[in-house]
């Protein structure tokens, strides 16, 4: 059973007990915009304790907000009781709620496109805030007073950016001006929440538009800690589906980092302000470092050095970044690199084949482990990559000769 079908079964179960129940929020928005919804949420006038009594497999995940998960029909459906929100003293969650009506529930939501309900049986859209009109006009508008909506949760400024970029919407003038007025209040939002929004934006094909909106709305200082005009050229030349690390690297170059500059400072700032994991930070650093090497000294590396660099983890992303950087400047520097790497990749042994001899092999030859081990192994592998050694016997002979030389 699909998630939509499971949600409809929940709605029918509630209606059989004389309750009002609809599909709500994001799934309605996505369907009206022609997108496939990821989740199907239900809103109802049934109280949480009633929902738990009506269905066998339930879990209360937001008792304070009237949210119950129903798992009776093969999918997990979030069922929320219609409510009105009290004051948001922490600028994130309401201090209190009151169970209410569909109309009042719509009035508490962030944007009109997210405040719609749908009767899945009649296909009627229940719209108390002119959200359908805004969808048809491709407009993102705050529900009611935009200043109040933003004061309730400052992260709504970032959500506005994400929705507008993802769905190709224009942010309504009053809403946009309110975002600008409250831009610096975003500093009070946890880096975990900001980082999550940034990850969603950067992993979506609309990433370039999203970062442009962050700049346009004056959110860059609060998000990145500085004001810097974003150049969309490099990011816009990358593929539709790219890794998070590559998107971050393109963001760094688009915000002013030179491809030939040390990236340590940027990586530290992004780690702190975007809540990057250590792995994400290391990936970003690796991509920028490899791209810098391709730019600065590819020709000086020699065959072995080039193949080692091209065989490193994240080298593919680094090459994509360097290609985009070159294309943006109408330079052909990357063409030769792509040609060389493709030639190695298409060869029988590949870019970086397994070493013909390892430390165990050196021990079998009677060599004692020590500092010379790594030097000999590296020299033999370089010879292999350069085509001077073709088999294990040749690798052994070279290792013996190198071992006989004084350190």
Short mmCIF file of C-alpha atoms in Angstrom, two decimals:
data_model
loop_
_atom_site.label_atom_id
_atom_site.label_comp_id
_atom_site.label_asym_id
_atom_site.label_seq_id
_atom_site.Cartn_x
_atom_site.Cartn_y
_atom_site.Cartn_z
CA UNK A 1 0.00 0.00 0.00
CA UNK A 2 1.37 3.41 -0.95
CA UNK A 3 1.83 6.14 1.64
CA UNK A 4 -0.98 8.14 0.05
CA UNK A 5 -3.31 5.13 0.26
CA UNK A 6 -2.34 4.63 3.90
CA UNK A 7 -3.12 8.28 4.64
CA UNK A 8 -6.50 7.94 2.92
CA UNK A 9 -7.26 4.87 5.04
CA UNK A 10 -6.48 6.89 8.17
CA UNK A 11 -8.77 9.69 6.98
CA UNK A 12 -11.58 7.23 6.29
CA UNK A 13 -11.14 5.69 9.72
CA UNK A 14 -11.48 9.10 11.33
CA UNK A 15 -14.47 10.09 9.21
CA UNK A 16 -16.26 6.85 10.03
CA UNK A 17 -16.17 8.10 13.62
CA UNK A 18 -17.66 11.47 12.60
CA UNK A 19 -14.42 13.45 12.60
CA UNK A 20 -13.17 16.01 10.10
CA UNK A 21 -9.91 14.88 8.47
CA UNK A 22 -7.87 16.04 5.49
CA UNK A 23 -4.50 15.68 3.84
CA UNK A 24 -2.51 18.69 5.01
CA UNK A 25 0.49 20.89 4.39
CA UNK A 26 3.42 19.93 2.19
CA UNK A 27 1.79 17.03 0.37
CA UNK A 28 -1.07 19.26 -0.79
CA UNK A 29 1.41 21.93 -1.88
CA UNK A 30 3.48 19.43 -3.83
CA UNK A 31 0.50 17.88 -5.59
CA UNK A 32 -0.80 21.29 -6.68
CA UNK A 33 2.67 22.24 -7.92
CA UNK A 34 2.96 19.00 -9.88
CA UNK A 35 5.59 17.39 -7.65
CA UNK A 36 5.52 13.94 -6.08
CA UNK A 37 5.05 14.37 -2.30
CA UNK A 38 7.57 12.71 -0.01
CA UNK A 39 5.19 12.49 2.94
CA UNK A 40 1.43 12.48 3.37
CA UNK A 41 0.32 14.13 6.59
CA UNK A 42 -3.20 14.19 8.01
CA UNK A 43 -4.90 16.94 10.02
CA UNK A 44 -8.07 16.25 11.99
CA UNK A 45 -10.35 17.49 14.76
CA UNK A 46 -9.87 14.20 16.63
CA UNK A 47 -7.86 14.59 19.83
CA UNK A 48 -4.59 12.68 20.26
CA UNK A 49 -6.10 10.27 22.79
CA UNK A 50 -8.93 9.53 20.38
CA UNK A 51 -6.52 8.85 17.52
CA UNK A 52 -4.60 6.43 19.73
CA UNK A 53 -7.84 4.66 20.63
CA UNK A 54 -9.02 4.34 17.02
CA UNK A 55 -5.87 2.74 15.60
CA UNK A 56 -3.85 -0.21 16.81
CA UNK A 57 -0.29 0.82 15.95
CA UNK A 58 0.35 4.35 17.16
CA UNK A 59 3.11 6.40 18.74
CA UNK A 60 2.83 9.82 20.32
CA UNK A 61 5.76 11.89 19.05
CA UNK A 62 4.50 15.36 19.79
CA UNK A 63 1.97 15.05 22.57
CA UNK A 64 2.36 18.72 23.46
CA UNK A 65 1.46 19.63 19.88
CA UNK A 66 -1.19 17.00 19.24
CA UNK A 67 0.85 14.79 16.88
CA UNK A 68 0.43 11.01 16.68
CA UNK A 69 2.04 8.54 14.27
CA UNK A 70 -0.27 5.88 12.86
CA UNK A 71 1.32 2.72 11.41
CA UNK A 72 -1.72 0.51 10.84
CA UNK A 73 -1.60 0.43 7.05
CA UNK A 74 2.00 -0.33 6.12
CA UNK A 75 3.28 3.25 6.22
CA UNK A 76 3.90 5.77 8.96
CA UNK A 77 1.37 8.60 8.77
CA UNK A 78 1.70 11.72 10.89
CA UNK A 79 -1.71 12.73 12.22
CA UNK A 80 -2.03 16.14 13.87
CA UNK A 81 -4.99 17.68 15.63
CA UNK A 82 -6.10 21.08 14.31
CA UNK A 83 -4.59 23.66 16.63
CA UNK A 84 -3.83 27.30 17.33
CA UNK A 85 -0.41 28.27 18.66
CA UNK A 86 0.32 30.46 21.63
CA UNK A 87 3.33 32.73 22.10
CA UNK A 88 6.73 31.60 20.73
CA UNK A 89 9.00 32.80 23.53
CA UNK A 90 11.99 30.78 22.25
CA UNK A 91 11.49 31.82 18.60
CA UNK A 92 11.08 28.18 17.62
CA UNK A 93 8.13 26.45 19.29
CA UNK A 94 4.88 27.76 20.78
CA UNK A 95 4.76 27.86 24.57
CA UNK A 96 1.25 26.44 24.42
CA UNK A 97 -1.38 25.29 21.94
CA UNK A 98 -5.14 25.06 21.81
CA UNK A 99 -6.97 22.49 19.76
CA UNK A 100 -9.08 24.35 17.24
CA UNK A 101 -10.60 24.32 13.75
CA UNK A 102 -9.17 23.82 10.25
CA UNK A 103 -9.35 27.56 9.63
CA UNK A 104 -7.42 28.42 12.78
CA UNK A 105 -4.90 25.68 12.02
CA UNK A 106 -4.28 27.21 8.59
CA UNK A 107 -3.76 30.64 10.13
CA UNK A 108 -0.88 29.42 12.34
CA UNK A 109 1.20 28.03 9.45
CA UNK A 110 4.22 29.74 7.91
CA UNK A 111 3.37 30.29 4.23
CA UNK A 112 0.10 30.18 2.34
CA UNK A 113 1.33 27.39 0.06
CA UNK A 114 1.81 25.21 3.17
CA UNK A 115 -1.56 26.06 4.73
CA UNK A 116 -3.84 24.09 2.40
CA UNK A 117 -5.97 21.01 3.08
CA UNK A 118 -7.22 18.44 0.59
CA UNK A 119 -10.19 16.10 0.78
CA UNK A 120 -8.68 13.03 -0.95
CA UNK A 121 -12.07 11.56 -1.81
CA UNK A 122 -13.71 14.62 -3.38
CA UNK A 123 -10.36 16.20 -4.43
CA UNK A 124 -11.63 19.49 -2.99
CA UNK A 125 -8.92 21.90 -1.82
CA UNK A 126 -9.83 23.61 1.45
CA UNK A 127 -8.16 27.03 1.36
CA UNK A 128 -8.56 29.66 4.08
CA UNK A 129 -5.53 31.79 3.15
CA UNK A 130 -5.61 32.11 -0.66
CA UNK A 131 -2.77 29.62 -0.91
CA UNK A 132 -4.08 28.12 -4.12
CA UNK A 133 -4.09 31.55 -5.73
CA UNK A 134 -0.47 32.02 -4.69
CA UNK A 135 0.48 28.62 -6.09
CA UNK A 136 -1.10 29.50 -9.42
CA UNK A 137 0.72 32.85 -9.40
CA UNK A 138 3.99 31.15 -8.30
CA UNK A 139 4.21 33.39 -5.23
CA UNK A 140 5.55 32.62 -1.75
CA UNK A 141 3.62 34.65 0.83
CA UNK A 142 3.62 34.52 4.62
CA UNK A 143 0.31 33.68 6.27
CA UNK A 144 -1.02 36.89 7.82
CA UNK A 145 1.56 39.29 9.23
CA UNK A 146 5.02 38.31 7.89
CA UNK A 147 6.82 40.01 10.78
CA UNK A 148 4.87 37.91 13.26
CA UNK A 149 5.52 34.70 11.33
CA UNK A 150 9.27 35.39 11.31
CA UNK A 151 9.35 36.37 14.98
CA UNK A 152 7.68 33.08 15.84
CA UNK A 153 10.54 31.15 14.24
CA UNK A 154 13.48 32.98 12.68
CA UNK A 155 14.39 29.90 10.63
CA UNK A 156 11.35 30.63 8.48
CA UNK A 157 13.55 33.06 6.56
CA UNK A 158 15.69 30.12 5.40
CA UNK A 159 12.63 28.02 4.69
CA UNK A 160 11.32 30.85 2.51
CA UNK A 161 14.56 30.75 0.52
CA UNK A 162 14.42 26.97 0.13
CA UNK A 163 10.78 26.88 -0.97
CA UNK A 164 11.15 29.83 -3.36
CA UNK A 165 14.25 28.35 -5.00
CA UNK A 166 13.00 24.77 -5.13
CA UNK A 167 9.61 25.58 -6.63
CA UNK A 168 10.60 28.59 -8.71
CA UNK A 169 8.49 31.03 -6.70
CA UNK A 170 8.76 34.78 -6.29
CA UNK A 171 8.78 35.90 -2.67
CA UNK A 172 5.93 38.37 -2.17
CA UNK A 173 7.18 41.93 -1.54
CA UNK A 174 5.96 42.33 2.06
CA UNK A 175 7.29 38.90 2.98
CA UNK A 176 10.67 39.67 1.39
CA UNK A 177 10.94 43.00 3.17
CA UNK A 178 10.12 41.36 6.49
CA UNK A 179 12.87 38.80 5.90
CA UNK A 180 15.34 41.62 5.28
CA UNK A 181 14.22 43.41 8.45
CA UNK A 182 14.66 40.31 10.57
CA UNK A 183 17.75 38.94 8.79
CA UNK A 184 20.20 39.36 11.66
CA UNK A 185 17.81 37.62 14.07
CA UNK A 186 18.73 34.43 12.24
CA UNK A 187 21.95 34.54 14.28
CA UNK A 188 19.93 33.32 17.24
CA UNK A 189 18.97 30.09 15.47
CA UNK A 190 21.08 27.04 16.29
CA UNK A 191 23.77 26.08 13.79
CA UNK A 192 22.22 22.60 13.64
CA UNK A 193 18.98 23.99 12.20
CA UNK A 194 20.75 26.38 9.82
CA UNK A 195 23.09 23.61 8.73
CA UNK A 196 20.17 21.31 8.00
CA UNK A 197 18.51 23.95 5.81
CA UNK A 198 21.76 24.62 3.97
CA UNK A 199 22.30 20.93 3.32
CA UNK A 200 18.81 20.64 1.86
CA UNK A 201 19.42 23.64 -0.37
CA UNK A 202 22.85 22.57 -1.58
CA UNK A 203 21.80 19.01 -2.38
CA UNK A 204 18.88 20.20 -4.53
CA UNK A 205 19.28 21.22 -8.19
CA UNK A 206 17.99 24.69 -7.25
CA UNK A 207 21.08 25.33 -5.10
CA UNK A 208 22.37 28.25 -7.17
CA UNK A 209 19.07 30.11 -6.95
CA UNK A 210 18.90 29.44 -3.20
CA UNK A 211 22.33 30.91 -2.47
CA UNK A 212 21.48 33.88 -4.66
CA UNK A 213 18.36 34.50 -2.58
CA UNK A 214 20.35 34.28 0.65
CA UNK A 215 22.47 37.15 -0.66
CA UNK A 216 19.53 39.09 -2.07
CA UNK A 217 17.61 38.94 1.20
CA UNK A 218 20.59 39.93 3.33
CA UNK A 219 20.86 36.61 5.15
CA UNK A 220 24.50 35.97 4.23
CA UNK A 221 25.95 37.73 7.28
CA UNK A 222 23.85 35.66 9.68
CA UNK A 223 24.52 32.40 7.83
CA UNK A 224 28.18 32.72 6.83
CA UNK A 225 29.43 35.39 9.20
CA UNK A 226 30.32 37.87 6.47
CA UNK A 227 28.81 39.82 3.61
CA UNK A 228 30.15 38.71 0.24
CA UNK A 229 28.55 38.90 -3.17
CA UNK A 230 27.94 35.38 -4.49
CA UNK A 231 29.09 34.64 -8.04
CA UNK A 232 26.80 31.85 -9.30
CA UNK A 233 28.92 30.95 -12.33
CA UNK A 234 30.87 27.94 -11.05
CA UNK A 235 28.00 26.39 -9.10
CA UNK A 236 25.67 26.89 -12.05
CA UNK A 237 27.96 24.88 -14.33
CA UNK A 238 27.93 21.77 -12.14
CA UNK A 239 25.59 18.84 -12.63
CA UNK A 240 22.06 18.57 -11.36
CA UNK A 241 22.87 15.88 -8.80
CA UNK A 242 26.18 16.48 -7.06
CA UNK A 243 27.71 15.58 -3.72
CA UNK A 244 27.39 17.80 -0.68
CA UNK A 245 31.16 18.25 -0.62
CA UNK A 246 31.26 19.48 -4.22
CA UNK A 247 28.36 21.86 -3.57
CA UNK A 248 30.20 23.27 -0.54
CA UNK A 249 33.39 23.69 -2.58
CA UNK A 250 31.49 25.52 -5.32
CA UNK A 251 29.91 27.70 -2.64
CA UNK A 252 33.36 28.58 -1.30
CA UNK A 253 34.66 29.58 -4.73
CA UNK A 254 31.46 31.43 -5.51
CA UNK A 255 31.83 33.45 -2.31
CA UNK A 256 35.34 34.61 -3.11
CA UNK A 257 37.86 31.87 -2.29
CA UNK A 258 40.52 31.75 -4.99
CA UNK A 259 41.16 28.30 -6.42
CA UNK A 260 44.87 28.87 -5.77
CA UNK A 261 44.35 29.97 -2.15
CA UNK A 262 44.69 27.97 1.04
CA UNK A 263 41.24 26.73 2.05
CA UNK A 264 41.89 26.00 5.72
CA UNK A 265 40.13 29.11 6.98
CA UNK A 266 37.04 28.55 4.86
CA UNK A 267 36.79 24.93 5.96
CA UNK A 268 36.95 25.96 9.61
CA UNK A 269 34.29 28.64 9.14
CA UNK A 270 31.94 26.28 7.29
CA UNK A 271 32.53 23.58 9.88
CA UNK A 272 31.46 25.97 12.62
CA UNK A 273 28.66 27.93 10.95
CA UNK A 274 27.05 25.18 8.85
CA UNK A 275 27.43 22.45 11.46
CA UNK A 276 29.53 20.26 9.19
CA UNK A 277 30.57 16.88 10.47
CA UNK A 278 34.29 16.19 10.59
CA UNK A 279 33.82 13.97 7.54
CA UNK A 280 32.06 16.76 5.62
CA UNK A 281 34.80 19.23 6.53
CA UNK A 282 37.53 16.79 5.48
CA UNK A 283 35.76 16.11 2.19
CA UNK A 284 35.47 19.83 1.48
CA UNK A 285 39.15 20.34 2.29
CA UNK A 286 40.17 17.42 0.08
CA UNK A 287 38.17 18.62 -2.93
CA UNK A 288 39.59 22.15 -2.67
CA UNK A 289 43.14 20.88 -2.12
CA UNK A 290 43.05 18.56 -5.14
CA UNK A 291 41.49 21.23 -7.35
CA UNK A 292 44.23 23.63 -6.23
CA UNK A 293 46.91 21.09 -7.18
CA UNK A 294 45.32 20.62 -10.60
CA UNK A 295 45.42 24.38 -11.08
CA UNK A 296 48.85 25.10 -9.61
CA UNK A 297 51.19 22.28 -10.55
CA UNK A 298 49.59 19.50 -12.58
CA UNK A 299 52.34 19.59 -15.20
CA UNK A 300 55.07 19.55 -12.56
CA UNK A 301 53.78 16.39 -10.89
CA UNK A 302 55.05 13.91 -13.44
CA UNK A 303 53.12 10.83 -14.51
CA UNK A 304 53.23 9.09 -11.13
CA UNK A 305 52.25 12.22 -9.24
CA UNK A 306 49.37 12.90 -11.62
CA UNK A 307 48.02 9.37 -11.33
CA UNK A 308 48.32 9.41 -7.56
CA UNK A 309 46.40 12.70 -7.43
CA UNK A 310 43.76 11.47 -9.87
CA UNK A 311 43.32 8.30 -7.83
CA UNK A 312 42.64 10.07 -4.56
CA UNK A 313 39.21 9.99 -3.01
CA UNK A 314 37.16 13.02 -4.14
CA UNK A 315 39.39 13.59 -7.18
CA UNK A 316 36.36 13.24 -9.45
CA UNK A 317 34.56 16.04 -7.61
CA UNK A 318 37.72 18.15 -7.62
CA UNK A 319 38.06 17.73 -11.37
CA UNK A 320 34.41 18.71 -11.87
CA UNK A 321 35.05 21.83 -9.80
CA UNK A 322 38.19 22.70 -11.76
CA UNK A 323 36.41 22.13 -15.08
CA UNK A 324 33.62 24.49 -14.01
CA UNK A 325 36.18 27.06 -12.84
CA UNK A 326 37.98 26.90 -16.20
CA UNK A 327 34.77 27.03 -18.23
CA UNK A 328 33.62 30.10 -16.32
CA UNK A 329 36.86 31.82 -17.33
CA UNK A 330 36.85 30.45 -20.89
CA UNK A 331 40.09 28.58 -20.23
CA UNK A 332 40.97 25.11 -21.46
CA UNK A 333 43.38 24.13 -18.67
CA UNK A 334 41.18 21.25 -17.57
CA UNK A 335 40.92 19.67 -21.02
CA UNK A 336 44.39 18.11 -20.93
CA UNK A 337 43.81 16.79 -17.41
CA UNK A 338 40.52 15.20 -18.41
CA UNK A 339 42.19 13.65 -21.47
CA UNK A 340 45.03 12.15 -19.44
CA UNK A 341 42.80 10.81 -16.68
CA UNK A 342 40.36 9.30 -19.18
CA UNK A 343 43.21 7.57 -20.99
CA UNK A 344 44.43 5.99 -17.75
CA UNK A 345 40.90 5.08 -16.69
CA UNK A 346 40.24 3.33 -20.01
CA UNK A 347 43.51 1.37 -19.86
CA UNK A 348 43.59 -2.20 -18.63
CA UNK A 349 45.18 -1.28 -15.29
CA UNK A 350 43.13 1.85 -14.57
CA UNK A 351 44.22 5.13 -13.00
CA UNK A 352 45.80 3.72 -9.84
CA UNK A 353 46.20 -0.06 -10.08
CA UNK A 354 46.99 -2.19 -7.02
CA UNK A 355 50.67 -2.09 -6.11
CA UNK A 356 52.72 -4.99 -7.46
CA UNK A 357 54.46 -5.37 -4.12
CA UNK A 358 53.58 -4.38 -0.56
CA UNK A 359 55.20 -4.38 2.85
CA UNK A 360 54.66 -8.10 3.24
CA UNK A 361 56.53 -8.67 0.01
CA UNK A 362 59.49 -6.65 1.25
CA UNK A 363 59.60 -8.69 4.45
CA UNK A 364 59.64 -11.88 2.36
CA UNK A 365 62.72 -10.46 0.65
CA UNK A 366 64.41 -10.25 4.04
CA UNK A 367 64.05 -6.52 4.54
CA UNK A 368 63.48 -5.22 8.04
CA UNK A 369 60.53 -2.89 8.62
CA UNK A 370 61.63 0.70 9.12
CA UNK A 371 61.62 4.18 7.64
CA UNK A 372 63.08 2.89 4.37
CA UNK A 373 60.04 0.67 3.84
CA UNK A 374 57.78 3.52 2.79
CA UNK A 375 60.48 5.11 0.62
CA UNK A 376 61.07 1.87 -1.27
CA UNK A 377 57.37 1.09 -1.66
CA UNK A 378 56.68 4.60 -2.95
CA UNK A 379 59.57 4.45 -5.41
CA UNK A 380 58.51 1.05 -6.74
CA UNK A 381 54.89 2.17 -7.10
CA UNK A 382 55.99 5.33 -8.91
CA UNK A 383 57.93 3.15 -11.34
CA UNK A 384 54.83 1.00 -11.83
CA UNK A 385 52.66 4.06 -12.55
CA UNK A 386 55.25 5.43 -14.98
CA UNK A 387 55.43 2.13 -16.87
CA UNK A 388 59.01 1.30 -15.87
CA UNK A 389 57.88 -1.79 -13.94
CA UNK A 390 55.26 -4.11 -15.43
CA UNK A 391 55.04 -7.16 -13.19
CA UNK A 392 55.78 -8.44 -9.70
CA UNK A 393 59.18 -9.80 -10.70
CA UNK A 394 60.24 -6.38 -11.96
CA UNK A 395 58.93 -4.79 -8.77
CA UNK A 396 60.96 -7.21 -6.65
CA UNK A 397 64.13 -6.54 -8.61
CA UNK A 398 63.72 -2.77 -8.25
CA UNK A 399 62.99 -3.09 -4.54
CA UNK A 400 66.20 -5.10 -4.07
CA UNK A 401 68.27 -2.49 -5.92
CA UNK A 402 66.78 0.34 -3.90
CA UNK A 403 67.42 -1.54 -0.66
CA UNK A 404 71.08 -2.00 -1.58
CA UNK A 405 71.56 1.75 -2.00
CA UNK A 406 72.68 3.68 1.06
CA UNK A 407 69.88 5.59 2.76
#
